[in-house]
GROMACS .gro file of N, CA and C in nm:
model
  183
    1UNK      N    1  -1.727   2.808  11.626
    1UNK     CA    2  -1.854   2.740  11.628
    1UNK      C    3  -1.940   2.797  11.515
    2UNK      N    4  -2.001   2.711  11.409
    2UNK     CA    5  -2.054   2.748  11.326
    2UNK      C    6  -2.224   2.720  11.334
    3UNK      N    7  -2.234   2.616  11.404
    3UNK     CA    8  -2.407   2.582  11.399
    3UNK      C    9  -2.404   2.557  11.491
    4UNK      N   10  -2.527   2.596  11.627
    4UNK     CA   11  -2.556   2.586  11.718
    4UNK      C   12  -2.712   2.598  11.713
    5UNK      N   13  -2.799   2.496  11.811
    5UNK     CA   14  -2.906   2.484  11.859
    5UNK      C   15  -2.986   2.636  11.892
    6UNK      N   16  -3.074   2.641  11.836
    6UNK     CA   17  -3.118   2.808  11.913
    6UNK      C   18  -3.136   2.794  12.039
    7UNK      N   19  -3.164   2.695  12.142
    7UNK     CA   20  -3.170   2.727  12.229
    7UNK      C   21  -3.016   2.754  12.341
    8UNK      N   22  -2.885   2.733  12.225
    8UNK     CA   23  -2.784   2.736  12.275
    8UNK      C   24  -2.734   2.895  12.248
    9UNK      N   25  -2.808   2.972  12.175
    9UNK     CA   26  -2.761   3.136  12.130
    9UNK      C   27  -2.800   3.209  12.293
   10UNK      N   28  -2.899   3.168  12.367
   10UNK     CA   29  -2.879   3.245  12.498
   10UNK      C   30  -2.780   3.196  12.588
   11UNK      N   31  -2.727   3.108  12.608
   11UNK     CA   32  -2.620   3.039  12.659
   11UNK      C   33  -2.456   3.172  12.588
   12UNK      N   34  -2.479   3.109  12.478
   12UNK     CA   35  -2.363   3.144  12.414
   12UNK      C   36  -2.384   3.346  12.440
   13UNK      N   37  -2.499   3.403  12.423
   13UNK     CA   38  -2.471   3.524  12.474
   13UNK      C   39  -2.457   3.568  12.585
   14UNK      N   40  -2.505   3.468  12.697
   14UNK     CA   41  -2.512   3.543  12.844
   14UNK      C   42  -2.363   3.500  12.864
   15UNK      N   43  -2.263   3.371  12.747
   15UNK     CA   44  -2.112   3.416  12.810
   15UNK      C   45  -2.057   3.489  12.777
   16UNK      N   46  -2.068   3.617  12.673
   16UNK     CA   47  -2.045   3.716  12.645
   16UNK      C   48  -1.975   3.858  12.759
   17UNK      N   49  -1.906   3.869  12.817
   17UNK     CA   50  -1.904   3.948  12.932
   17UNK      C   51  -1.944   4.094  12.850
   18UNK      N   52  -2.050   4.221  12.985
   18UNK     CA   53  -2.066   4.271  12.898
   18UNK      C   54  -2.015   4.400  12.831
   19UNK      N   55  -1.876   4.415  12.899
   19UNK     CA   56  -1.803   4.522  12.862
   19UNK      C   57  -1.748   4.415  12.720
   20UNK      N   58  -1.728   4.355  12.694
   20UNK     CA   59  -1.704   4.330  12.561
   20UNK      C   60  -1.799   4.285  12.420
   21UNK      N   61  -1.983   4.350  12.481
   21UNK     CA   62  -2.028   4.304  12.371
   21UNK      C   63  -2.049   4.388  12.243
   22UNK      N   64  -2.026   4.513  12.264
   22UNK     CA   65  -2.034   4.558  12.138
   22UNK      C   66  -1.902   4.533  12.067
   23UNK      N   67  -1.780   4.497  12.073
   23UNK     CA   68  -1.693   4.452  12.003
   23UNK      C   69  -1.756   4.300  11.920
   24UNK      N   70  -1.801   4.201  12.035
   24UNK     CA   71  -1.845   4.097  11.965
   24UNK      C   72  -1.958   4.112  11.813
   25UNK      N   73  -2.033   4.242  11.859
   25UNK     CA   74  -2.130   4.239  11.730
   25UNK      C   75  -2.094   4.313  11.666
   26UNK      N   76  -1.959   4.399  11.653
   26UNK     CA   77  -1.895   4.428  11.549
   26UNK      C   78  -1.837   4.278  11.487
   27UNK      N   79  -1.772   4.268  11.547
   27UNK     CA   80  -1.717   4.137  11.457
   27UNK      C   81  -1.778   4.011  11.405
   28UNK      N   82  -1.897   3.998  11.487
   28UNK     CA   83  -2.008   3.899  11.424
   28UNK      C   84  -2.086   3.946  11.248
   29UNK      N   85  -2.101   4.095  11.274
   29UNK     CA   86  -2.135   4.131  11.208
   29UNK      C   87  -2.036   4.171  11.083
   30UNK      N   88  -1.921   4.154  11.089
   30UNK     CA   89  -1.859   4.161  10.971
   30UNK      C   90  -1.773   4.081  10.885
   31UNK      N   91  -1.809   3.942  11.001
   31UNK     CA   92  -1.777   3.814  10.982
   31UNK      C   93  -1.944   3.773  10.887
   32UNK      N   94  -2.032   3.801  10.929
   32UNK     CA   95  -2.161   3.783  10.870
   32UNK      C   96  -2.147   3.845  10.702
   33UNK      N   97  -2.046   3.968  10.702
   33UNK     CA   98  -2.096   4.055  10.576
   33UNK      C   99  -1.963   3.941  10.513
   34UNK      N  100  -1.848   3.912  10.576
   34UNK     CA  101  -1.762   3.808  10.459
   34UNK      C  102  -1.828   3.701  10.411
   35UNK      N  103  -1.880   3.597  10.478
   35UNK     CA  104  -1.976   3.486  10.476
   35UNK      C  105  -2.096   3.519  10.365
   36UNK      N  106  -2.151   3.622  10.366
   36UNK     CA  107  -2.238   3.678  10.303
   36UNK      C  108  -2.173   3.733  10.102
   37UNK      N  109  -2.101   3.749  10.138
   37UNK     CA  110  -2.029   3.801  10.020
   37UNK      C  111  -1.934   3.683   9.967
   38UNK      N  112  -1.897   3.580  10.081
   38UNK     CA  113  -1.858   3.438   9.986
   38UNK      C  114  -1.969   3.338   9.889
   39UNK      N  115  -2.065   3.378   9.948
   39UNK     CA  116  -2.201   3.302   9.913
   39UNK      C  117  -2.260   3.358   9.797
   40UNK      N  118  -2.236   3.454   9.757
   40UNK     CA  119  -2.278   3.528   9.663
   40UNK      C  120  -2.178   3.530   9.560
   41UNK      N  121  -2.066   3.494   9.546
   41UNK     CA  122  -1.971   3.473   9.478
   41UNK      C  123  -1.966   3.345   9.417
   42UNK      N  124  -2.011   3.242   9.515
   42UNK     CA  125  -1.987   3.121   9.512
   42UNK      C  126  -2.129   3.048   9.422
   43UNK      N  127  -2.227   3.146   9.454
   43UNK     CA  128  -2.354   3.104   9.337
   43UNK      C  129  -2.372   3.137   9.294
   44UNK      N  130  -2.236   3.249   9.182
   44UNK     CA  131  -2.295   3.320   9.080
   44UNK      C  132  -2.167   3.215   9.014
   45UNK      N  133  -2.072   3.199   9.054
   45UNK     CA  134  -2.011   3.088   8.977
   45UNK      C  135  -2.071   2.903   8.989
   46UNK      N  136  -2.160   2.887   9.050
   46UNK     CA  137  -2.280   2.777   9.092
   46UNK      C  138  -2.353   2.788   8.930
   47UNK      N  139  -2.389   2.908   8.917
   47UNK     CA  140  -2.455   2.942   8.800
   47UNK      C  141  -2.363   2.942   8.690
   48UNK      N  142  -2.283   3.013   8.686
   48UNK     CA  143  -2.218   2.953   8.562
   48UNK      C  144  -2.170   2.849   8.530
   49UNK      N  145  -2.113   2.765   8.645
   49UNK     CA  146  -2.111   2.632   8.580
   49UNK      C  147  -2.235   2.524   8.528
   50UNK      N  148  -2.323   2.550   8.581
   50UNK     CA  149  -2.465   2.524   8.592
   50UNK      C  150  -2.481   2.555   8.412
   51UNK      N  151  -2.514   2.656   8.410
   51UNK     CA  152  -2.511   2.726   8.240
   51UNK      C  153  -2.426   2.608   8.149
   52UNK      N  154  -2.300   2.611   8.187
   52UNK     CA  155  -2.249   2.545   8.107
   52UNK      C  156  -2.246   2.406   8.098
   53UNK      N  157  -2.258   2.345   8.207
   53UNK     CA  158  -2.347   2.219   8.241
   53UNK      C  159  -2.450   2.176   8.121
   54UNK      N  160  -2.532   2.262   8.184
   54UNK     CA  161  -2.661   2.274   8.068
   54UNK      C  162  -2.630   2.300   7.933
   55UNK      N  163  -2.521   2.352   7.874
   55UNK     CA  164  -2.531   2.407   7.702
   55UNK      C  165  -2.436   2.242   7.635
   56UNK      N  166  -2.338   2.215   7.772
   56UNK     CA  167  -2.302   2.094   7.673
   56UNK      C  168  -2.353   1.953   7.665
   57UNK      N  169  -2.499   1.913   7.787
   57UNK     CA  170  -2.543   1.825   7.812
   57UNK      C  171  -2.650   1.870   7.667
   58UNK      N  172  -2.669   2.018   7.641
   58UNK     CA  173  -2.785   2.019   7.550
   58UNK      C  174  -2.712   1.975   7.404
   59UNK      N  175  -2.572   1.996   7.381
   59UNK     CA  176  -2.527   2.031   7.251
   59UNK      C  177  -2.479   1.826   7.218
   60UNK      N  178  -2.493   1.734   7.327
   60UNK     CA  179  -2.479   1.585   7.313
   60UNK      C  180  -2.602   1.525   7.332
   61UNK      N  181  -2.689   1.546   7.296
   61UNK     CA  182  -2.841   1.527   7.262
   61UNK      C  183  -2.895   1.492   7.164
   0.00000   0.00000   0.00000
């Protein structure tokens, strides 16, 4: 599940049992730091194509 309603995050935590929640926010949380680090990858090459976008739309002018 990727997008959920906020009012569905207390739902979705109270099914959490709770001998298993600090495992869950380990792994939320390092599922957060991959996601986080694809996104940042993904708009620094956003930007370079962007750049280059821009130098050959400027250089047929």
């Amino acid at each position: 599940m990727n997008e959920i309603a906020t009012r569905e995050w207390a739902d979705l935590t109270a099914a959490v049992p709770s001998h298993c929640g600090a495992l869950v926010v380990d792994l939320a949380l390092h599922y957060a730091e991959i996601w986080a680090n694809f996104a940042k990858l993904l708009d620094e090459r956003v930007r370079i194509e962007g750049r280059r976008t821009d130098e050959v739309t400027a250089r047929d002018v």
